[in-house]
PDB file of C-alpha atoms in Angstrom:
ATOM      1  CA  MET A1283      -5.327 -34.078  -2.183  1.00 65.00           C
ATOM      2  CA  ALA A1284      -6.132 -37.331  -1.297  1.00 70.00           C
ATOM      3  CA  ASP A1285      -8.114 -36.199   1.577  1.00 73.00           C
ATOM      4  CA  VAL A1286      -9.704 -34.452  -1.124  1.00 73.00           C
ATOM      5  CA  ALA A1287     -10.384 -37.187  -2.821  1.00 77.00           C
ATOM      6  CA  ARG A1288     -11.296 -39.287   0.062  1.00 82.00           C
ATOM      7  CA  SER A1289     -13.927 -36.808   0.849  1.00 83.00           C
ATOM      8  CA  ALA A1290     -15.219 -36.767  -2.502  1.00 82.00           C
ATOM      9  CA  GLY A1291     -15.669 -40.521  -2.712  1.00 87.00           C
ATOM     10  CA  VAL A1292     -13.700 -40.009  -6.264  1.00 83.00           C
ATOM     11  CA  SER A1293      -9.876 -40.543  -7.888  1.00 82.00           C
ATOM     12  CA  LEU A1294      -7.068 -38.850  -7.241  1.00 67.00           C
ATOM     13  CA  LYS A1295      -7.283 -38.309 -11.299  1.00 72.00           C
ATOM     14  CA  THR A1296     -10.571 -36.741 -10.998  1.00 80.00           C
ATOM     15  CA  VAL A1297     -10.130 -34.377  -7.711  1.00 72.00           C
ATOM     16  CA  SER A1298      -6.707 -33.362 -10.629  1.00 65.00           C
ATOM     17  CA  ARG A1299      -9.223 -33.272 -13.416  1.00 71.00           C
ATOM     18  CA  VAL A1300     -11.683 -30.987 -11.326  1.00 70.00           C
ATOM     19  CA  ILE A1301      -8.818 -28.439 -10.205  1.00 62.00           C
ATOM     20  CA  ASN A1302      -7.404 -27.660 -13.317  1.00 56.00           C
ATOM     21  CA  GLY A1303     -10.689 -26.996 -14.881  1.00 56.00           C
ATOM     22  CA  VAL A1304     -11.454 -29.442 -17.629  1.00 58.00           C
ATOM     23  CA  SER A1305     -14.328 -29.084 -18.483  1.00 60.00           C
ATOM     24  CA  THR A1306     -15.067 -32.334 -19.251  1.00 73.00           C
ATOM     25  CA  VAL A1307     -16.293 -34.006 -15.189  1.00 76.00           C
ATOM     26  CA  ASP A1308     -19.516 -34.530 -14.488  1.00 81.00           C
ATOM     27  CA  VAL A1309     -21.436 -31.902 -13.414  1.00 76.00           C
ATOM     28  CA  ALA A1310     -21.888 -33.433 -10.108  1.00 82.00           C
ATOM     29  CA  MET A1311     -18.921 -35.222  -9.451  1.00 83.00           C
ATOM     30  CA  ALA A1312     -17.399 -31.957  -9.564  1.00 78.00           C
ATOM     31  CA  ALA A1313     -18.711 -30.233  -7.434  1.00 80.00           C
ATOM     32  CA  ARG A1314     -18.800 -32.830  -4.961  1.00 85.00           C
ATOM     33  CA  VAL A1315     -14.687 -31.898  -5.319  1.00 78.00           C
ATOM     34  CA  ARG A1316     -15.397 -28.016  -4.949  1.00 75.00           C
ATOM     35  CA  ASP A1317     -17.506 -28.667  -1.384  1.00 80.00           C
ATOM     36  CA  ALA A1318     -14.709 -31.092  -0.466  1.00 79.00           C
ATOM     37  CA  ALA A1319     -12.224 -29.258  -1.195  1.00 73.00           C
ATOM     38  CA  GLY A1320     -13.793 -26.230   0.730  1.00 68.00           C
ATOM     39  CA  GLN A1321     -14.910 -28.308   3.419  1.00 72.00           C
ATOM     40  CA  LEU A1322     -11.180 -28.904   4.145  1.00 69.00           C
ATOM     41  CA  GLY A1323      -9.605 -25.584   2.567  1.00 64.00           C
ATOM     42  CA  PHE A1324      -7.569 -26.832   0.739  1.00 62.00           C
ATOM     43  CA  ARG A1325      -6.412 -24.535  -2.508  1.00 57.00           C
ATOM     44  CA  ALA A1326      -4.104 -25.644  -5.358  1.00 56.00           C
ATOM     45  CA  ASN A1327      -0.604 -24.877  -5.258  1.00 52.00           C
ATOM     46  CA  PHE A1328       0.237 -23.849  -8.796  1.00 48.00           C
ATOM     47  CA  ALA A1329       3.269 -22.583  -7.616  1.00 47.00           C
ATOM     48  CA  ALA A1330       4.681 -25.994  -6.723  1.00 50.00           C
ATOM     49  CA  SER A1331       4.202 -27.772  -9.620  1.00 49.00           C
ATOM     50  CA  ALA A1332       5.734 -24.799 -11.636  1.00 47.00           C
ATOM     51  CA  LEU A1333       8.836 -24.664  -9.232  1.00 46.00           C
ATOM     52  CA  ARG A1334       8.983 -28.982  -9.920  1.00 45.00           C
ATOM     53  CA  SER A1335       8.911 -28.873 -14.004  1.00 48.00           C
ATOM     54  CA  GLY A1336      11.222 -25.595 -13.660  1.00 51.00           C
ATOM     55  CA  SER A1337       8.785 -23.134 -16.105  1.00 56.00           C
ATOM     56  CA  SER A1338       7.849 -20.082 -15.917  1.00 65.00           C
ATOM     57  CA  SER A1339       5.019 -18.030 -17.181  1.00 77.00           C
ATOM     58  CA  ALA A1340       7.048 -14.601 -18.230  1.00 89.00           C
ATOM     59  CA  THR A1341       4.515 -13.466 -15.424  1.00 92.00           C
ATOM     60  CA  ILE A1342       4.912 -11.322 -12.734  1.00 95.00           C
ATOM     61  CA  GLY A1343       1.479 -10.038 -10.492  1.00 94.00           C
ATOM     62  CA  LEU A1344       0.980  -6.138  -8.548  1.00 95.00           C
ATOM     63  CA  LEU A1345      -1.511  -5.755  -6.059  1.00 94.00           C
ATOM     64  CA  ILE A1346      -2.505  -2.326  -5.177  1.00 90.00           C
ATOM     65  CA  LYS A1347      -4.873  -0.833  -3.136  1.00 85.00           C
ATOM     66  CA  ASP A1348      -6.209   1.750  -6.362  1.00 81.00           C
ATOM     67  CA  LEU A1349      -4.954   2.768 -10.107  1.00 80.00           C
ATOM     68  CA  SER A1350      -6.986   6.108 -10.175  1.00 81.00           C
ATOM     69  CA  ASN A1351      -4.895   6.872  -7.545  1.00 81.00           C
ATOM     70  CA  GLU A1352      -1.839   8.875  -8.676  1.00 84.00           C
ATOM     71  CA  PHE A1353      -0.020   7.745  -5.932  1.00 87.00           C
ATOM     72  CA  TYR A1354      -0.633   3.964  -6.704  1.00 90.00           C
ATOM     73  CA  ALA A1355      -0.934   4.711 -10.377  1.00 91.00           C
ATOM     74  CA  THR A1356       3.129   5.830 -10.671  1.00 92.00           C
ATOM     75  CA  ILE A1357       4.204   3.165  -8.365  1.00 94.00           C
ATOM     76  CA  ALA A1358       2.379   0.853 -10.771  1.00 95.00           C
ATOM     77  CA  SER A1359       4.027   2.684 -13.654  1.00 95.00           C
ATOM     78  CA  GLY A1360       7.786   1.952 -12.445  1.00 96.00           C
ATOM     79  CA  VAL A1361       6.524  -1.821 -11.777  1.00 96.00           C
ATOM     80  CA  ALA A1362       5.932  -1.533 -15.426  1.00 96.00           C
ATOM     81  CA  GLU A1363       8.820  -0.354 -17.011  1.00 96.00           C
ATOM     82  CA  VAL A1364      10.466  -2.595 -14.785  1.00 97.00           C
ATOM     83  CA  ALA A1365       9.292  -5.639 -16.132  1.00 96.00           C
ATOM     84  CA  ARG A1366       8.818  -4.209 -19.845  1.00 96.00           C
ATOM     85  CA  ALA A1367      12.659  -4.624 -19.390  1.00 96.00           C
ATOM     86  CA  HIS A1368      12.761  -8.066 -18.176  1.00 94.00           C
ATOM     87  CA  GLN A1369      10.219  -8.953 -21.131  1.00 94.00           C
ATOM     88  CA  THR A1370       7.765 -10.136 -18.219  1.00 94.00           C
ATOM     89  CA  GLN A1371       4.519  -9.708 -18.552  1.00 94.00           C
ATOM     90  CA  LEU A1372       2.396  -7.401 -15.166  1.00 95.00           C
ATOM     91  CA  ILE A1373      -0.917  -8.555 -14.093  1.00 92.00           C
ATOM     92  CA  THR A1374      -2.864  -5.502 -11.833  1.00 92.00           C
ATOM     93  CA  ALA A1375      -4.862  -6.512  -9.700  1.00 89.00           C
ATOM     94  CA  HIS A1376      -6.916  -4.576  -6.270  1.00 86.00           C
ATOM     95  CA  SER A1377      -7.771  -5.471  -3.120  1.00 78.00           C
ATOM     96  CA  GLY A1378      -8.232  -2.200  -1.246  1.00 74.00           C
ATOM     97  CA  GLU A1379      -8.275  -1.754   2.574  1.00 73.00           C
ATOM     98  CA  ASN A1380     -10.079  -5.051   2.922  1.00 79.00           C
ATOM     99  CA  ALA A1381      -7.219  -8.606   4.066  1.00 81.00           C
ATOM    100  CA  GLU A1382      -9.189 -10.910   3.346  1.00 83.00           C
ATOM    101  CA  ASP A1383      -9.746  -9.116  -0.240  1.00 86.00           C
ATOM    102  CA  GLU A1384      -6.528  -8.625  -0.658  1.00 87.00           C
ATOM    103  CA  MET A1385      -5.081 -12.566   1.096  1.00 87.00           C
ATOM    104  CA  GLU A1386      -8.114 -14.021  -1.689  1.00 87.00           C
ATOM    105  CA  ALA A1387      -6.335 -11.152  -4.371  1.00 88.00           C
ATOM    106  CA  ILE A1388      -2.723 -13.332  -3.867  1.00 89.00           C
ATOM    107  CA  PHE A1389      -4.069 -16.328  -3.801  1.00 87.00           C
ATOM    108  CA  ASP A1390      -5.877 -15.878  -6.861  1.00 87.00           C
ATOM    109  CA  LEU A1391      -2.347 -14.804  -8.394  1.00 88.00           C
ATOM    110  CA  CYS A1392      -0.157 -17.744  -7.225  1.00 86.00           C
ATOM    111  CA  ARG A1393      -2.701 -19.992  -8.430  1.00 84.00           C
ATOM    112  CA  ARG A1394      -2.239 -18.059 -12.248  1.00 82.00           C
ATOM    113  CA  ARG A1395       1.347 -19.518 -11.703  1.00 84.00           C
ATOM    114  CA  VAL A1396       3.070 -14.902 -12.110  1.00 90.00           C
ATOM    115  CA  ASP A1397       6.881 -15.724 -11.087  1.00 92.00           C
ATOM    116  CA  GLY A1398       5.957 -13.416  -8.392  1.00 94.00           C
ATOM    117  CA  LEU A1399       4.659 -10.870  -6.664  1.00 95.00           C
ATOM    118  CA  LEU A1400       4.425  -6.991  -6.139  1.00 96.00           C
ATOM    119  CA  ILE A1401       1.877  -6.782  -2.588  1.00 95.00           C
ATOM    120  CA  VAL A1402       0.881  -3.407  -1.291  1.00 93.00           C
ATOM    121  CA  PRO A1403      -0.347  -4.347   1.588  1.00 90.00           C
ATOM    122  CA  THR A1404      -2.793  -3.813   3.946  1.00 84.00           C
ATOM    123  CA  GLY A1405      -2.734  -3.974   8.051  1.00 78.00           C
ATOM    124  CA  GLY A1406      -4.049  -7.158   8.054  1.00 80.00           C
ATOM    125  CA  ASN A1407      -0.860 -10.324   8.346  1.00 86.00           C
ATOM    126  CA  HIS A1408       0.724 -12.026   5.911  1.00 89.00           C
ATOM    127  CA  SER A1409       2.188 -14.666   8.263  1.00 89.00           C
ATOM    128  CA  ALA A1410      -0.508 -17.770   5.237  1.00 86.00           C
ATOM    129  CA  LEU A1411       2.458 -16.373   2.837  1.00 88.00           C
ATOM    130  CA  ARG A1412       5.561 -17.840   3.469  1.00 87.00           C
ATOM    131  CA  SER A1413       4.685 -21.402   2.504  1.00 83.00           C
ATOM    132  CA  GLU A1414       3.794 -19.513  -1.241  1.00 84.00           C
ATOM    133  CA  ILE A1415       7.192 -18.195  -1.520  1.00 85.00           C
ATOM    134  CA  ASP A1416       9.280 -20.940   0.639  1.00 84.00           C
ATOM    135  CA  LEU A1417       6.881 -22.417  -2.051  1.00 81.00           C
ATOM    136  CA  GLY A1418       8.645 -20.995  -5.250  1.00 84.00           C
ATOM    137  CA  ILE A1419       7.252 -17.804  -5.481  1.00 89.00           C
ATOM    138  CA  PRO A1420       8.988 -14.243  -4.056  1.00 93.00           C
ATOM    139  CA  MET A1421       6.859 -11.723  -2.584  1.00 95.00           C
ATOM    140  CA  VAL A1422       8.744  -7.220  -2.193  1.00 97.00           C
ATOM    141  CA  PHE A1423       5.914  -5.444  -0.348  1.00 96.00           C
ATOM    142  CA  LEU A1424       5.857  -2.318  -1.160  1.00 96.00           C
ATOM    143  CA  ASP A1425       5.347   0.996   0.612  1.00 94.00           C
ATOM    144  CA  ARG A1426       4.348  -1.204   3.916  1.00 92.00           C
ATOM    145  CA  ASN A1427       6.492  -3.837   5.557  1.00 93.00           C
ATOM    146  CA  PRO A1428       3.796  -7.079   5.376  1.00 91.00           C
ATOM    147  CA  VAL A1429       2.125  -8.537   8.832  1.00 88.00           C
ATOM    148  CA  GLY A1430       4.124 -11.506   9.999  1.00 90.00           C
ATOM    149  CA  LEU A1431       6.359 -12.368   7.229  1.00 90.00           C
ATOM    150  CA  ASP A1432      10.165 -11.133   7.391  1.00 92.00           C
ATOM    151  CA  ALA A1433      10.387 -10.042   3.770  1.00 94.00           C
ATOM    152  CA  ASP A1434      11.408  -7.679   1.250  1.00 96.00           C
ATOM    153  CA  SER A1435      10.192  -4.324   0.899  1.00 97.00           C
ATOM    154  CA  VAL A1436      10.863  -0.727  -0.657  1.00 98.00           C
ATOM    155  CA  VAL A1437       9.579   1.760   2.214  1.00 97.00           C
ATOM    156  CA  ILE A1438       9.137   5.991   3.031  1.00 96.00           C
ATOM    157  CA  ASP A1439      10.355   7.083   6.222  1.00 97.00           C
ATOM    158  CA  ASN A1440       6.860   8.340   7.572  1.00 97.00           C
ATOM    159  CA  TYR A1441       7.546   8.328  10.998  1.00 98.00           C
ATOM    160  CA  ALA A1442      11.352  11.158   9.852  1.00 98.00           C
ATOM    161  CA  GLY A1443       9.456  13.210   7.561  1.00 97.00           C
ATOM    162  CA  ALA A1444       6.398  13.686  10.110  1.00 98.00           C
ATOM    163  CA  ARG A1445       8.821  13.853  12.631  1.00 98.00           C
ATOM    164  CA  ASP A1446      10.910  16.711  11.189  1.00 98.00           C
ATOM    165  CA  ALA A1447       8.085  18.525   8.326  1.00 98.00           C
ATOM    166  CA  THR A1448       6.262  18.847  12.844  1.00 98.00           C
ATOM    167  CA  LEU A1449       9.638  19.914  13.798  1.00 98.00           C
ATOM    168  CA  THR A1450       9.736  22.566  10.960  1.00 98.00           C
ATOM    169  CA  LEU A1451       6.025  23.937  11.450  1.00 98.00           C
ATOM    170  CA  ILE A1452       7.276  24.342  15.434  1.00 98.00           C
ATOM    171  CA  SER A1453       9.933  26.262  14.467  1.00 98.00           C
ATOM    172  CA  GLU A1454       8.028  28.831  12.761  1.00 97.00           C
ATOM    173  CA  GLY A1455       5.756  29.283  16.355  1.00 97.00           C
ATOM    174  CA  HIS A1456       2.868  26.710  15.293  1.00 98.00           C
ATOM    175  CA  THR A1457       2.309  24.957  18.744  1.00 97.00           C
ATOM    176  CA  ARG A1458      -1.369  23.583  17.920  1.00 98.00           C
ATOM    177  CA  ILE A1459      -1.192  21.346  14.363  1.00 98.00           C
ATOM    178  CA  GLY A1460      -4.557  20.076  12.829  1.00 98.00           C
ATOM    179  CA  VAL A1461      -3.729  16.837  11.175  1.00 98.00           C
ATOM    180  CA  LEU A1462      -5.467  14.190   8.402  1.00 98.00           C
ATOM    181  CA  VAL A1463      -4.957  11.040   8.052  1.00 97.00           C
ATOM    182  CA  ASP A1464      -7.015   8.076   6.568  1.00 94.00           C
ATOM    183  CA  THR A1465      -7.328   4.729   8.952  1.00 91.00           C
ATOM    184  CA  LEU A1466      -4.745   4.498  11.653  1.00 92.00           C
ATOM    185  CA  ASN A1467      -4.552   0.912  10.555  1.00 87.00           C
ATOM    186  CA  MET A1468      -2.510   2.168   7.920  1.00 88.00           C
ATOM    187  CA  PRO A1469       1.025   1.646   9.348  1.00 89.00           C
ATOM    188  CA  THR A1470       1.812   4.464   6.975  1.00 92.00           C
ATOM    189  CA  MET A1471      -0.661   6.846   8.667  1.00 94.00           C
ATOM    190  CA  ARG A1472       0.465   5.161  11.857  1.00 95.00           C
ATOM    191  CA  GLN A1473       4.540   6.243  11.370  1.00 96.00           C
ATOM    192  CA  ARG A1474       3.302   9.572  10.147  1.00 97.00           C
ATOM    193  CA  VAL A1475       1.354  10.664  13.671  1.00 98.00           C
ATOM    194  CA  GLU A1476       4.401   9.044  15.668  1.00 98.00           C
ATOM    195  CA  GLY A1477       6.251  10.739  13.860  1.00 98.00           C
ATOM    196  CA  ILE A1478       4.174  14.194  14.829  1.00 98.00           C
ATOM    197  CA  HIS A1479       3.580  12.698  18.598  1.00 98.00           C
ATOM    198  CA  ALA A1480       7.988  13.242  18.668  1.00 98.00           C
ATOM    199  CA  ALA A1481       8.460  15.890  16.960  1.00 98.00           C
ATOM    200  CA  PHE A1482       6.143  17.543  19.525  1.00 98.00           C
ATOM    201  CA  ALA A1483       7.833  15.698  22.384  1.00 98.00           C
ATOM    202  CA  ALA A1484      11.419  16.628  21.280  1.00 98.00           C
ATOM    203  CA  ALA A1485      10.127  20.398  21.514  1.00 98.00           C
ATOM    204  CA  GLY A1486       8.309  20.404  25.331  1.00 98.00           C
ATOM    205  CA  LEU A1487       5.050  20.403  23.452  1.00 98.00           C
ATOM    206  CA  PRO A1488       1.833  19.240  24.893  1.00 96.00           C
ATOM    207  CA  TRP A1489      -0.510  17.659  22.135  1.00 96.00           C
ATOM    208  CA  ASP A1490      -4.068  18.005  21.995  1.00 96.00           C
ATOM    209  CA  ASP A1491      -5.484  14.921  20.659  1.00 96.00           C
ATOM    210  CA  THR A1492      -8.838  17.379  19.740  1.00 97.00           C
ATOM    211  CA  LEU A1493      -6.682  18.623  16.891  1.00 98.00           C
ATOM    212  CA  LEU A1494      -6.666  14.864  15.278  1.00 98.00           C
ATOM    213  CA  SER A1495      -9.095  14.296  12.537  1.00 97.00           C
ATOM    214  CA  THR A1496      -8.459  10.329  10.867  1.00 97.00           C
ATOM    215  CA  ASN A1497      -9.914   8.178   8.541  1.00 96.00           C
ATOM    216  CA  VAL A1498      -9.309  11.272   6.339  1.00 95.00           C
ATOM    217  CA  ARG A1499      -9.145   9.360   3.007  1.00 89.00           C
ATOM    218  CA  GLY A1500     -10.462  12.016   0.315  1.00 90.00           C
ATOM    219  CA  PRO A1501     -11.457  15.552  -0.819  1.00 94.00           C
ATOM    220  CA  ALA A1502     -14.510  15.357   1.352  1.00 96.00           C
ATOM    221  CA  GLU A1503     -13.394  14.373   3.580  1.00 97.00           C
ATOM    222  CA  ALA A1504     -10.549  16.617   4.282  1.00 97.00           C
ATOM    223  CA  SER A1505     -13.023  18.807   3.592  1.00 97.00           C
ATOM    224  CA  ILE A1506     -15.317  18.806   6.785  1.00 97.00           C
ATOM    225  CA  ALA A1507     -12.460  17.842   8.971  1.00 97.00           C
ATOM    226  CA  VAL A1508     -10.874  20.961   8.062  1.00 97.00           C
ATOM    227  CA  GLU A1509     -13.815  22.744   9.256  1.00 97.00           C
ATOM    228  CA  ARG A1510     -14.082  21.301  12.306  1.00 97.00           C
ATOM    229  CA  LEU A1511     -10.711  22.444  13.169  1.00 98.00           C
ATOM    230  CA  LEU A1512     -11.206  25.999  12.076  1.00 97.00           C
ATOM    231  CA  SER A1513     -14.799  25.579  14.632  1.00 96.00           C
ATOM    232  CA  LEU A1514     -12.731  24.817  17.626  1.00 97.00           C
ATOM    233  CA  SER A1515     -12.441  27.786  20.715  1.00 96.00           C
ATOM    234  CA  VAL A1516      -8.331  27.335  19.343  1.00 96.00           C
ATOM    235  CA  PRO A1517      -7.584  26.445  15.909  1.00 97.00           C
ATOM    236  CA  PRO A1518      -4.873  24.986  14.430  1.00 98.00           C
ATOM    237  CA  THR A1519      -2.781  27.796  13.493  1.00 97.00           C
ATOM    238  CA  ALA A1520      -1.134  24.501  10.440  1.00 98.00           C
ATOM    239  CA  PHE A1521      -2.518  21.335   8.748  1.00 98.00           C
ATOM    240  CA  PHE A1522      -0.739  18.386   8.445  1.00 98.00           C
ATOM    241  CA  CYS A1523      -2.616  16.173   5.438  1.00 96.00           C
ATOM    242  CA  GLY A1524      -1.023  12.362   5.538  1.00 95.00           C
ATOM    243  CA  ASN A1525      -1.798  11.858   1.700  1.00 90.00           C
ATOM    244  CA  ASN A1526      -2.067  13.844  -1.742  1.00 87.00           C
ATOM    245  CA  ARG A1527      -6.191  13.835  -1.766  1.00 89.00           C
ATOM    246  CA  SER A1528      -6.594  14.891   1.901  1.00 93.00           C
ATOM    247  CA  SER A1529      -4.397  17.877   1.070  1.00 92.00           C
ATOM    248  CA  ILE A1530      -6.554  18.415  -1.725  1.00 91.00           C
ATOM    249  CA  GLY A1531      -9.745  19.004   0.012  1.00 93.00           C
ATOM    250  CA  ALA A1532      -7.735  20.606   2.947  1.00 94.00           C
ATOM    251  CA  LEU A1533      -6.351  23.584   1.042  1.00 92.00           C
ATOM    252  CA  ARG A1534      -9.342  24.536  -1.499  1.00 92.00           C
ATOM    253  CA  THR A1535     -11.697  24.356   1.791  1.00 94.00           C
ATOM    254  CA  LEU A1536      -8.727  27.334   3.344  1.00 93.00           C
ATOM    255  CA  TRP A1537      -8.712  28.668  -0.297  1.00 90.00           C
ATOM    256  CA  GLU A1538     -12.581  29.514  -0.095  1.00 92.00           C
ATOM    257  CA  GLN A1539     -12.378  30.653   2.641  1.00 91.00           C
ATOM    258  CA  ARG A1540      -9.182  32.921   2.520  1.00 91.00           C
ATOM    259  CA  ARG A1541      -7.548  31.538   4.890  1.00 92.00           C
ATOM    260  CA  THR A1542      -3.659  31.602   5.603  1.00 90.00           C
ATOM    261  CA  GLU A1543      -2.917  29.003   7.766  1.00 94.00           C
ATOM    262  CA  ALA A1544       0.142  27.177   6.813  1.00 94.00           C
ATOM    263  CA  LEU A1545       0.044  23.662   4.962  1.00 95.00           C
ATOM    264  CA  VAL A1546       1.770  20.815   4.480  1.00 96.00           C
ATOM    265  CA  ALA A1547       0.956  17.837   3.229  1.00 94.00           C
ATOM    266  CA  PHE A1548       2.309  13.766   2.764  1.00 94.00           C
ATOM    267  CA  ASP A1549       3.296  13.080  -1.135  1.00 86.00           C
ATOM    268  CA  ASP A1550       3.176  15.081  -3.746  1.00 82.00           C
ATOM    269  CA  PHE A1551       0.935  15.832  -6.383  1.00 77.00           C
ATOM    270  CA  GLN A1552       0.562  16.871 -10.158  1.00 72.00           C
ATOM    271  CA  LEU A1553      -0.064  20.895 -10.779  1.00 74.00           C
ATOM    272  CA  ALA A1554       0.951  20.861  -7.166  1.00 74.00           C
ATOM    273  CA  GLU A1555       2.886  23.592  -8.069  1.00 73.00           C
ATOM    274  CA  LEU A1556      -0.008  26.223  -9.898  1.00 72.00           C
ATOM    275  CA  MET A1557      -1.669  25.912  -6.227  1.00 71.00           C
ATOM    276  CA  PRO A1558      -3.239  28.701  -5.408  1.00 73.00           C
ATOM    277  CA  ARG A1559      -1.592  29.688  -2.403  1.00 81.00           C
ATOM    278  CA  PRO A1560       1.871  28.292  -0.821  1.00 85.00           C
ATOM    279  CA  PHE A1561       2.322  25.183   1.106  1.00 87.00           C
ATOM    280  CA  ARG A1562       4.789  22.232   1.431  1.00 92.00           C
ATOM    281  CA  VAL A1563       4.896  19.016   0.622  1.00 92.00           C
ATOM    282  CA  LEU A1564       6.594  15.898   1.962  1.00 95.00           C
ATOM    283  CA  ARG A1565       8.318  14.802  -1.536  1.00 93.00           C
ATOM    284  CA  TYR A1566      10.060  12.076  -2.360  1.00 93.00           C
ATOM    285  CA  ASP A1567      10.235   9.584  -5.508  1.00 92.00           C
ATOM    286  CA  ASN A1568       7.082   7.232  -5.420  1.00 90.00           C
ATOM    287  CA  ARG A1569       8.079   5.871  -8.618  1.00 94.00           C
ATOM    288  CA  ALA A1570      11.056   4.203  -7.197  1.00 96.00           C
ATOM    289  CA  LEU A1571       9.042   2.764  -4.934  1.00 96.00           C
ATOM    290  CA  GLY A1572       8.460   0.582  -8.158  1.00 96.00           C
ATOM    291  CA  THR A1573      10.762   0.491  -9.888  1.00 98.00           C
ATOM    292  CA  LEU A1574      13.419  -0.940  -6.926  1.00 98.00           C
ATOM    293  CA  GLY A1575      10.063  -2.998  -6.149  1.00 98.00           C
ATOM    294  CA  ALA A1576      10.670  -4.703  -9.297  1.00 97.00           C
ATOM    295  CA  GLU A1577      13.958  -5.239  -9.443  1.00 97.00           C
ATOM    296  CA  LEU A1578      14.437  -6.797  -5.979  1.00 97.00           C
ATOM    297  CA  LEU A1579      12.497  -9.630  -6.619  1.00 96.00           C
ATOM    298  CA  PHE A1580      13.358 -10.005 -10.633  1.00 96.00           C
ATOM    299  CA  ARG A1581      16.624 -10.635  -8.757  1.00 96.00           C
ATOM    300  CA  ARG A1582      14.628 -12.802  -6.471  1.00 94.00           C
ATOM    301  CA  ILE A1583      13.630 -14.951  -9.392  1.00 92.00           C
ATOM    302  CA  SER A1584      17.040 -15.313 -11.418  1.00 91.00           C
ATOM    303  CA  GLY A1585      17.114 -16.897  -8.159  1.00 90.00           C
ATOM    304  CA  GLU A1586      19.518 -15.416  -5.525  1.00 90.00           C
ATOM    305  CA  ILE A1587      19.026 -15.617  -2.225  1.00 90.00           C
ATOM    306  CA  PHE A1588      19.525 -13.183   0.057  1.00 92.00           C
ATOM    307  CA  ASP A1589      18.448 -12.376   3.642  1.00 94.00           C
ATOM    308  CA  PRO A1590      15.361 -10.162   3.534  1.00 94.00           C
ATOM    309  CA  VAL A1591      15.944  -6.459   2.915  1.00 96.00           C
ATOM    310  CA  THR A1592      14.177  -3.139   3.298  1.00 97.00           C
ATOM    311  CA  VAL A1593      15.023  -0.776   1.349  1.00 97.00           C
ATOM    312  CA  VAL A1594      13.816   2.914   2.479  1.00 97.00           C
ATOM    313  CA  LEU A1595      13.032   6.502   0.945  1.00 97.00           C
ATOM    314  CA  SER A1596      13.806   9.726   2.626  1.00 95.00           C
ATOM    315  CA  THR A1597      11.817  12.649   2.100  1.00 96.00           C
ATOM    316  CA  GLU A1598      12.024  16.049   1.445  1.00 95.00           C
ATOM    317  CA  LEU A1599       9.961  19.559   2.460  1.00 95.00           C
ATOM    318  CA  CYS A1600       9.816  21.220  -0.670  1.00 90.00           C
ATOM    319  CA  PRO A1601       7.424  25.036  -0.992  1.00 89.00           C
ATOM    320  CA  ARG A1602       4.505  24.616  -3.145  1.00 87.00           C
ATOM    321  CA  GLY A1603       1.948  26.546  -4.441  1.00 80.00           C
ATOM    322  CA  ILE A1604       2.250  30.323  -6.038  1.00 73.00           C
ATOM    323  CA  GLN A1605       4.252  31.647  -3.133  1.00 68.00           C
ATOM    324  CA  ASN A1606       3.096  35.138  -3.219  1.00 59.00           C
ATOM    325  CA  PHE A1607      -0.546  34.886  -4.761  1.00 50.00           C
ATOM    326  CA  GLN A1608      -2.939  37.712  -4.466  1.00 50.00           C
TER     327      GLN A1608
END
């Protein structure tokens, strides 16, 4: 802060007043302070002041990708349940898959003096968050492990789930499996594809890269991907969908064309059992991602000290859809 004061030609007190949003500071002077702070890469660390005063905001933050997606909404619901039990308010922020937006949202939540953060991370590097953790803002990562940072996390066993489901399909005679996944920048998608490759290797079968469709984010992209795969000279006899939204689009396209290819979806979804054709899902307790992560965070907030832990949730292959629909 002293460097900012020198660069702006003002006192430390003035810098402090600008940072804390005091409205009576001269407009031009405040602008000089903000410009100097930006040039020097200075960011007020409210966590440090809260730590010094021993105060608690009785709030936690949740940074999540997309609340309109049932998967993320269920995680948020689990977090909210635990927060209520601890008489703590929950602030939710969104970042999508943009690493810059993610870091900006995290630092904004830190400025709001939250007692801790739960983060569904992007594929970006998170090493810059070590200073925030060291200054007293514990963080727990959900669904994905952070990159460049050793921290608490609650994740799904993506690799084993995808591998075992693929081995099941192979055991049923499916040696050409169309795979639909979101961007491979997402660690979860990479792990699922790696699990599929491992299953083919274990079965002594070659993998055909033409069967992989990436950047399939929702039903529309899934429909296009299924159409492409079905048009191959040797089309797949089964499909593996990397998330709940892509599975909906794939199922719709297969149903419209009265196709009978097998399908496995990673992630369950509401009313899946009422879909007018049989398929299977890799089910896991996604609400537990939120509840277990929040309980772990409150242990940190209470002052417990222990090495970073990773909680891994297993998956289960379950039948869905109307099994004998005509």
